[in-house]
mmCIF file of N, CA and C in Angstrom:
data_model
loop_
_atom_site.group_PDB
_atom_site.id
_atom_site.type_symbol
_atom_site.label_atom_id
_atom_site.label_comp_id
_atom_site.label_asym_id
_atom_site.label_seq_id
_atom_site.Cartn_x
_atom_site.Cartn_y
_atom_site.Cartn_z
ATOM 1 N N UNK A 1 135.048 80.878 207.701
ATOM 2 C CA UNK A 1 133.897 81.660 208.080
ATOM 3 C C UNK A 1 133.884 81.790 209.595
ATOM 4 N N UNK A 2 133.655 82.958 210.066
ATOM 5 C CA UNK A 2 133.519 83.193 211.495
ATOM 6 C C UNK A 2 132.044 83.362 211.800
ATOM 7 N N UNK A 3 131.585 82.641 212.812
ATOM 8 C CA UNK A 3 130.194 82.669 213.190
ATOM 9 C C UNK A 3 130.116 82.868 214.701
ATOM 10 N N UNK A 4 129.359 83.855 215.119
ATOM 11 C CA UNK A 4 129.222 84.127 216.546
ATOM 12 C C UNK A 4 127.870 83.577 217.006
ATOM 13 N N UNK A 5 127.918 82.708 218.030
ATOM 14 C CA UNK A 5 126.714 82.087 218.556
ATOM 15 C C UNK A 5 126.515 82.498 220.010
ATOM 16 N N UNK A 6 125.274 82.702 220.374
ATOM 17 C CA UNK A 6 124.928 82.930 221.777
ATOM 18 C C UNK A 6 124.313 81.638 222.294
ATOM 19 N N UNK A 7 125.064 80.945 223.149
ATOM 20 C CA UNK A 7 124.600 79.671 223.678
ATOM 21 C C UNK A 7 123.968 79.866 225.047
ATOM 22 N N UNK A 8 122.896 79.169 225.310
ATOM 23 C CA UNK A 8 122.343 79.185 226.664
ATOM 24 C C UNK A 8 123.406 78.646 227.633
ATOM 25 N N UNK A 9 123.410 79.125 228.862
ATOM 26 C CA UNK A 9 124.457 78.714 229.810
ATOM 27 C C UNK A 9 124.597 77.199 229.956
ATOM 28 N N UNK A 10 123.507 76.477 229.977
ATOM 29 C CA UNK A 10 123.585 75.025 230.115
ATOM 30 C C UNK A 10 124.268 74.364 228.927
ATOM 31 N N UNK A 11 123.959 74.835 227.728
ATOM 32 C CA UNK A 11 124.573 74.282 226.517
ATOM 33 C C UNK A 11 126.059 74.619 226.498
ATOM 34 N N UNK A 12 126.390 75.848 226.888
ATOM 35 C CA UNK A 12 127.792 76.268 226.912
ATOM 36 C C UNK A 12 128.605 75.393 227.875
ATOM 37 N N UNK A 13 128.080 75.138 229.059
ATOM 38 C CA UNK A 13 128.832 74.337 230.024
ATOM 39 C C UNK A 13 128.963 72.891 229.552
ATOM 40 N N UNK A 14 127.916 72.343 228.913
ATOM 41 C CA UNK A 14 128.003 70.985 228.379
ATOM 42 C C UNK A 14 129.021 70.901 227.247
ATOM 43 N N UNK A 15 129.050 71.927 226.406
ATOM 44 C CA UNK A 15 130.011 71.965 225.302
ATOM 45 C C UNK A 15 131.439 72.017 225.837
ATOM 46 N N UNK A 16 131.675 72.887 226.796
ATOM 47 C CA UNK A 16 133.015 73.012 227.369
ATOM 48 C C UNK A 16 133.443 71.721 228.052
ATOM 49 N N UNK A 17 132.525 71.089 228.786
ATOM 50 C CA UNK A 17 132.861 69.842 229.475
ATOM 51 C C UNK A 17 133.183 68.736 228.466
ATOM 52 N N UNK A 18 132.371 68.606 227.420
ATOM 53 C CA UNK A 18 132.613 67.575 226.406
ATOM 54 C C UNK A 18 133.919 67.836 225.667
ATOM 55 N N UNK A 19 134.191 69.098 225.349
ATOM 56 C CA UNK A 19 135.434 69.451 224.665
ATOM 57 C C UNK A 19 136.628 69.113 225.540
ATOM 58 N N UNK A 20 136.522 69.410 226.819
ATOM 59 C CA UNK A 20 137.598 69.120 227.762
ATOM 60 C C UNK A 20 137.856 67.612 227.849
ATOM 61 N N UNK A 21 136.786 66.829 227.903
ATOM 62 C CA UNK A 21 136.929 65.371 227.950
ATOM 63 C C UNK A 21 137.620 64.833 226.697
ATOM 64 N N UNK A 22 137.417 65.526 225.569
ATOM 65 C CA UNK A 22 138.031 65.102 224.301
ATOM 66 C C UNK A 22 139.362 65.781 224.033
ATOM 67 N N UNK A 23 139.810 66.603 224.991
ATOM 68 C CA UNK A 23 141.111 67.263 224.845
ATOM 69 C C UNK A 23 141.159 68.285 223.733
ATOM 70 N N UNK A 24 140.043 68.964 223.497
ATOM 71 C CA UNK A 24 139.984 69.964 222.427
ATOM 72 C C UNK A 24 139.466 71.279 222.977
ATOM 73 N N UNK A 25 139.830 72.381 222.318
ATOM 74 C CA UNK A 25 139.189 73.648 222.664
ATOM 75 C C UNK A 25 137.709 73.584 222.289
ATOM 76 N N UNK A 26 136.880 74.325 222.991
ATOM 77 C CA UNK A 26 135.433 74.281 222.769
ATOM 78 C C UNK A 26 135.058 74.641 221.341
ATOM 79 N N UNK A 27 135.728 75.631 220.741
ATOM 80 C CA UNK A 27 135.364 76.021 219.378
ATOM 81 C C UNK A 27 135.672 74.919 218.374
ATOM 82 N N UNK A 28 136.807 74.247 218.555
ATOM 83 C CA UNK A 28 137.160 73.136 217.660
ATOM 84 C C UNK A 28 136.165 71.986 217.803
ATOM 85 N N UNK A 29 135.816 71.700 219.031
ATOM 86 C CA UNK A 29 134.871 70.617 219.291
ATOM 87 C C UNK A 29 133.499 70.945 218.709
ATOM 88 N N UNK A 30 133.085 72.195 218.811
ATOM 89 C CA UNK A 30 131.799 72.622 218.247
ATOM 90 C C UNK A 30 131.790 72.431 216.730
ATOM 91 N N UNK A 31 132.892 72.773 216.077
ATOM 92 C CA UNK A 31 132.989 72.582 214.621
ATOM 93 C C UNK A 31 132.891 71.098 214.284
ATOM 94 N N UNK A 32 133.564 70.249 215.075
ATOM 95 C CA UNK A 32 133.509 68.805 214.855
ATOM 96 C C UNK A 32 132.078 68.292 215.006
ATOM 97 N N UNK A 33 131.372 68.753 216.031
ATOM 98 C CA UNK A 33 129.986 68.332 216.230
ATOM 99 C C UNK A 33 129.098 68.764 215.070
ATOM 100 N N UNK A 34 129.265 70.002 214.638
ATOM 101 C CA UNK A 34 128.470 70.488 213.513
ATOM 102 C C UNK A 34 128.730 69.657 212.265
ATOM 103 N N UNK A 35 129.997 69.374 212.010
ATOM 104 C CA UNK A 35 130.357 68.614 210.818
ATOM 105 C C UNK A 35 129.753 67.213 210.858
ATOM 106 N N UNK A 36 129.731 66.598 212.037
ATOM 107 C CA UNK A 36 129.183 65.252 212.167
ATOM 108 C C UNK A 36 127.675 65.215 211.991
ATOM 109 N N UNK A 37 126.984 66.294 212.339
ATOM 110 C CA UNK A 37 125.525 66.252 212.374
ATOM 111 C C UNK A 37 124.831 67.013 211.246
ATOM 112 N N UNK A 38 125.584 67.731 210.450
ATOM 113 C CA UNK A 38 124.981 68.412 209.305
ATOM 114 C C UNK A 38 124.824 67.427 208.145
ATOM 115 N N UNK A 39 123.836 67.635 207.286
ATOM 116 C CA UNK A 39 123.701 66.765 206.107
ATOM 117 C C UNK A 39 124.973 66.853 205.260
ATOM 118 N N UNK A 40 125.290 65.779 204.558
ATOM 119 C CA UNK A 40 126.492 65.800 203.711
ATOM 120 C C UNK A 40 126.364 66.838 202.610
ATOM 121 N N UNK A 41 127.519 67.229 202.105
ATOM 122 C CA UNK A 41 127.548 68.176 200.989
ATOM 123 C C UNK A 41 126.793 67.581 199.810
ATOM 124 N N UNK A 42 126.299 68.392 198.927
ATOM 125 C CA UNK A 42 125.472 67.968 197.795
ATOM 126 C C UNK A 42 126.319 67.244 196.757
ATOM 127 N N UNK A 43 126.989 66.171 197.185
ATOM 128 C CA UNK A 43 127.802 65.396 196.249
ATOM 129 C C UNK A 43 126.964 64.389 195.482
ATOM 130 N N UNK A 44 125.748 64.140 195.947
ATOM 131 C CA UNK A 44 124.883 63.174 195.280
ATOM 132 C C UNK A 44 123.954 63.835 194.267
ATOM 133 N N UNK A 45 124.113 65.116 194.060
ATOM 134 C CA UNK A 45 123.226 65.837 193.155
ATOM 135 C C UNK A 45 123.248 65.291 191.738
ATOM 136 N N UNK A 46 124.438 64.989 191.240
ATOM 137 C CA UNK A 46 124.548 64.473 189.873
ATOM 138 C C UNK A 46 123.885 63.106 189.756
ATOM 139 N N UNK A 47 124.071 62.270 190.767
ATOM 140 C CA UNK A 47 123.454 60.947 190.740
ATOM 141 C C UNK A 47 121.931 61.065 190.802
ATOM 142 N N UNK A 48 121.433 61.963 191.633
ATOM 143 C CA UNK A 48 119.983 62.154 191.730
ATOM 144 C C UNK A 48 119.413 62.634 190.405
ATOM 145 N N UNK A 49 120.102 63.544 189.742
ATOM 146 C CA UNK A 49 119.640 64.035 188.446
ATOM 147 C C UNK A 49 119.639 62.916 187.405
ATOM 148 N N UNK A 50 120.657 62.055 187.447
ATOM 149 C CA UNK A 50 120.722 60.941 186.509
ATOM 150 C C UNK A 50 119.544 59.994 186.733
ATOM 151 N N UNK A 51 119.224 59.698 187.991
ATOM 152 C CA UNK A 51 118.098 58.813 188.283
ATOM 153 C C UNK A 51 116.781 59.418 187.810
ATOM 154 N N UNK A 52 116.633 60.724 187.971
ATOM 155 C CA UNK A 52 115.422 61.393 187.479
ATOM 156 C C UNK A 52 115.315 61.288 185.964
ATOM 157 N N UNK A 53 116.443 61.475 185.272
ATOM 158 C CA UNK A 53 116.436 61.346 183.807
ATOM 159 C C UNK A 53 116.070 59.920 183.398
ATOM 160 N N UNK A 54 116.610 58.935 184.113
ATOM 161 C CA UNK A 54 116.291 57.538 183.800
ATOM 162 C C UNK A 54 114.811 57.269 183.994
ATOM 163 N N UNK A 55 114.232 57.833 185.040
ATOM 164 C CA UNK A 55 112.795 57.638 185.283
ATOM 165 C C UNK A 55 111.980 58.243 184.153
ATOM 166 N N UNK A 56 112.388 59.419 183.686
ATOM 167 C CA UNK A 56 111.687 60.054 182.566
ATOM 168 C C UNK A 56 111.830 59.221 181.300
ATOM 169 N N UNK A 57 113.031 58.687 181.084
ATOM 170 C CA UNK A 57 113.262 57.857 179.907
ATOM 171 C C UNK A 57 112.443 56.572 179.981
ATOM 172 N N UNK A 58 112.313 56.016 181.174
ATOM 173 C CA UNK A 58 111.542 54.779 181.340
ATOM 174 C C UNK A 58 110.086 55.000 180.969
ATOM 175 N N UNK A 59 109.574 56.198 181.260
ATOM 176 C CA UNK A 59 108.192 56.507 180.895
ATOM 177 C C UNK A 59 108.001 56.551 179.378
ATOM 178 N N UNK A 60 109.087 56.832 178.651
ATOM 179 C CA UNK A 60 109.000 56.978 177.202
ATOM 180 C C UNK A 60 109.371 55.696 176.451
ATOM 181 N N UNK A 61 109.604 54.592 177.160
ATOM 182 C CA UNK A 61 109.998 53.342 176.496
ATOM 183 C C UNK A 61 108.853 52.780 175.664
ATOM 184 N N UNK A 62 109.231 52.144 174.567
ATOM 185 C CA UNK A 62 108.231 51.431 173.773
ATOM 186 C C UNK A 62 107.854 50.146 174.514
ATOM 187 N N UNK A 63 106.789 49.506 174.090
ATOM 188 C CA UNK A 63 106.372 48.251 174.727
ATOM 189 C C UNK A 63 107.463 47.191 174.610
ATOM 190 N N UNK A 64 108.134 47.142 173.473
ATOM 191 C CA UNK A 64 109.191 46.145 173.274
ATOM 192 C C UNK A 64 110.362 46.408 174.220
ATOM 193 N N UNK A 65 110.758 47.668 174.367
ATOM 194 C CA UNK A 65 111.858 48.014 175.270
ATOM 195 C C UNK A 65 111.479 47.718 176.718
ATOM 196 N N UNK A 66 110.260 48.028 177.064
ATOM 197 C CA UNK A 66 109.781 47.770 178.420
ATOM 198 C C UNK A 66 109.769 46.269 178.711
ATOM 199 N N UNK A 67 109.321 45.472 177.761
ATOM 200 C CA UNK A 67 109.304 44.024 177.935
ATOM 201 C C UNK A 67 110.722 43.474 178.062
ATOM 202 N N UNK A 68 111.643 44.024 177.286
ATOM 203 C CA UNK A 68 113.040 43.581 177.364
ATOM 204 C C UNK A 68 113.630 43.918 178.740
ATOM 205 N N UNK A 69 113.328 45.105 179.243
ATOM 206 C CA UNK A 69 113.808 45.485 180.569
ATOM 207 C C UNK A 69 113.257 44.552 181.638
ATOM 208 N N UNK A 70 111.977 44.211 181.547
ATOM 209 C CA UNK A 70 111.364 43.298 182.506
ATOM 210 C C UNK A 70 112.034 41.928 182.447
ATOM 211 N N UNK A 71 112.352 41.477 181.255
ATOM 212 C CA UNK A 71 113.008 40.185 181.085
ATOM 213 C C UNK A 71 114.388 40.196 181.749
ATOM 214 N N UNK A 72 115.110 41.278 181.602
ATOM 215 C CA UNK A 72 116.435 41.403 182.224
ATOM 216 C C UNK A 72 116.320 41.397 183.745
ATOM 217 N N UNK A 73 115.349 42.138 184.284
ATOM 218 C CA UNK A 73 115.164 42.175 185.734
ATOM 219 C C UNK A 73 114.790 40.798 186.271
ATOM 220 N N UNK A 74 113.931 40.082 185.562
ATOM 221 C CA UNK A 74 113.556 38.739 185.991
ATOM 222 C C UNK A 74 114.771 37.807 185.975
ATOM 223 N N UNK A 75 115.613 37.936 184.949
ATOM 224 C CA UNK A 75 116.806 37.088 184.849
ATOM 225 C C UNK A 75 117.775 37.383 185.995
ATOM 226 N N UNK A 76 117.933 38.640 186.333
ATOM 227 C CA UNK A 76 118.813 38.995 187.452
ATOM 228 C C UNK A 76 118.271 38.391 188.740
ATOM 229 N N UNK A 77 116.980 38.549 188.974
ATOM 230 C CA UNK A 77 116.378 37.975 190.183
ATOM 231 C C UNK A 77 116.510 36.455 190.204
ATOM 232 N N UNK A 78 116.311 35.811 189.066
ATOM 233 C CA UNK A 78 116.342 34.348 189.008
ATOM 234 C C UNK A 78 117.733 33.790 189.300
ATOM 235 N N UNK A 79 118.770 34.541 188.993
ATOM 236 C CA UNK A 79 120.131 34.033 189.150
ATOM 237 C C UNK A 79 120.839 34.562 190.403
ATOM 238 N N UNK A 80 120.079 35.191 191.290
ATOM 239 C CA UNK A 80 120.677 35.662 192.546
ATOM 240 C C UNK A 80 120.934 34.481 193.468
ATOM 241 N N UNK A 81 122.046 34.532 194.187
ATOM 242 C CA UNK A 81 122.346 33.486 195.160
ATOM 243 C C UNK A 81 121.442 33.613 196.382
ATOM 244 N N UNK A 82 120.972 34.820 196.633
ATOM 245 C CA UNK A 82 120.094 35.068 197.769
ATOM 246 C C UNK A 82 118.649 34.767 197.388
ATOM 247 N N UNK A 83 117.857 34.360 198.372
ATOM 248 C CA UNK A 83 116.427 34.172 198.129
ATOM 249 C C UNK A 83 115.702 35.503 198.041
ATOM 250 N N UNK A 84 116.333 36.540 198.485
ATOM 251 C CA UNK A 84 115.727 37.880 198.464
ATOM 252 C C UNK A 84 115.829 38.453 197.064
ATOM 253 N N UNK A 85 114.704 38.688 196.451
ATOM 254 C CA UNK A 85 114.669 39.233 195.100
ATOM 255 C C UNK A 85 114.766 40.753 195.158
ATOM 256 N N UNK A 86 115.428 41.329 194.186
ATOM 257 C CA UNK A 86 115.654 42.770 194.172
ATOM 258 C C UNK A 86 114.548 43.554 193.495
ATOM 259 N N UNK A 87 113.886 42.973 192.520
ATOM 260 C CA UNK A 87 113.025 43.750 191.642
ATOM 261 C C UNK A 87 111.549 43.396 191.734
ATOM 262 N N UNK A 88 111.142 42.711 192.775
ATOM 263 C CA UNK A 88 109.741 42.311 192.884
ATOM 264 C C UNK A 88 108.810 43.514 192.920
ATOM 265 N N UNK A 89 109.265 44.608 193.514
ATOM 266 C CA UNK A 89 108.414 45.804 193.577
ATOM 267 C C UNK A 89 108.198 46.397 192.182
ATOM 268 N N UNK A 90 109.128 46.188 191.271
ATOM 269 C CA UNK A 90 108.974 46.715 189.908
ATOM 270 C C UNK A 90 108.134 45.778 189.038
ATOM 271 N N UNK A 91 108.201 44.486 189.355
ATOM 272 C CA UNK A 91 107.525 43.500 188.522
ATOM 273 C C UNK A 91 106.194 43.045 189.097
ATOM 274 N N UNK A 92 105.844 43.526 190.282
ATOM 275 C CA UNK A 92 104.607 43.106 190.952
ATOM 276 C C UNK A 92 103.411 43.378 190.039
ATOM 277 N N UNK A 93 102.552 42.397 189.943
ATOM 278 C CA UNK A 93 101.338 42.566 189.145
ATOM 279 C C UNK A 93 101.549 42.297 187.668
ATOM 280 N N UNK A 94 102.784 41.999 187.253
ATOM 281 C CA UNK A 94 103.042 41.683 185.844
ATOM 282 C C UNK A 94 103.185 40.185 185.706
ATOM 283 N N UNK A 95 102.836 39.677 184.573
ATOM 284 C CA UNK A 95 102.908 38.221 184.340
ATOM 285 C C UNK A 95 104.330 37.748 184.465
ATOM 286 N N UNK A 96 104.512 36.644 185.124
ATOM 287 C CA UNK A 96 105.848 36.060 185.281
ATOM 288 C C UNK A 96 105.919 34.890 184.420
#
């Protein structure tokens, strides 16, 4: 893709100076800067959708399934080598 930008003179001179210090042409350096500072590609979209589905499924759990899940989370927390528990925010306010 070719993109034409009008840079203010100060930005242009800073870009050229930084590119020169890095031994690159200004256009190559500009592409590198853009790549470093733009949000990552939507590679996490599938994972985000899966988490949303899990949240919806969690809302539909029976009481028995919910209790079993809580028991598993408590067991994971109880057997951690670290004192930092992972699931306290999920179990807060529930009987331990």
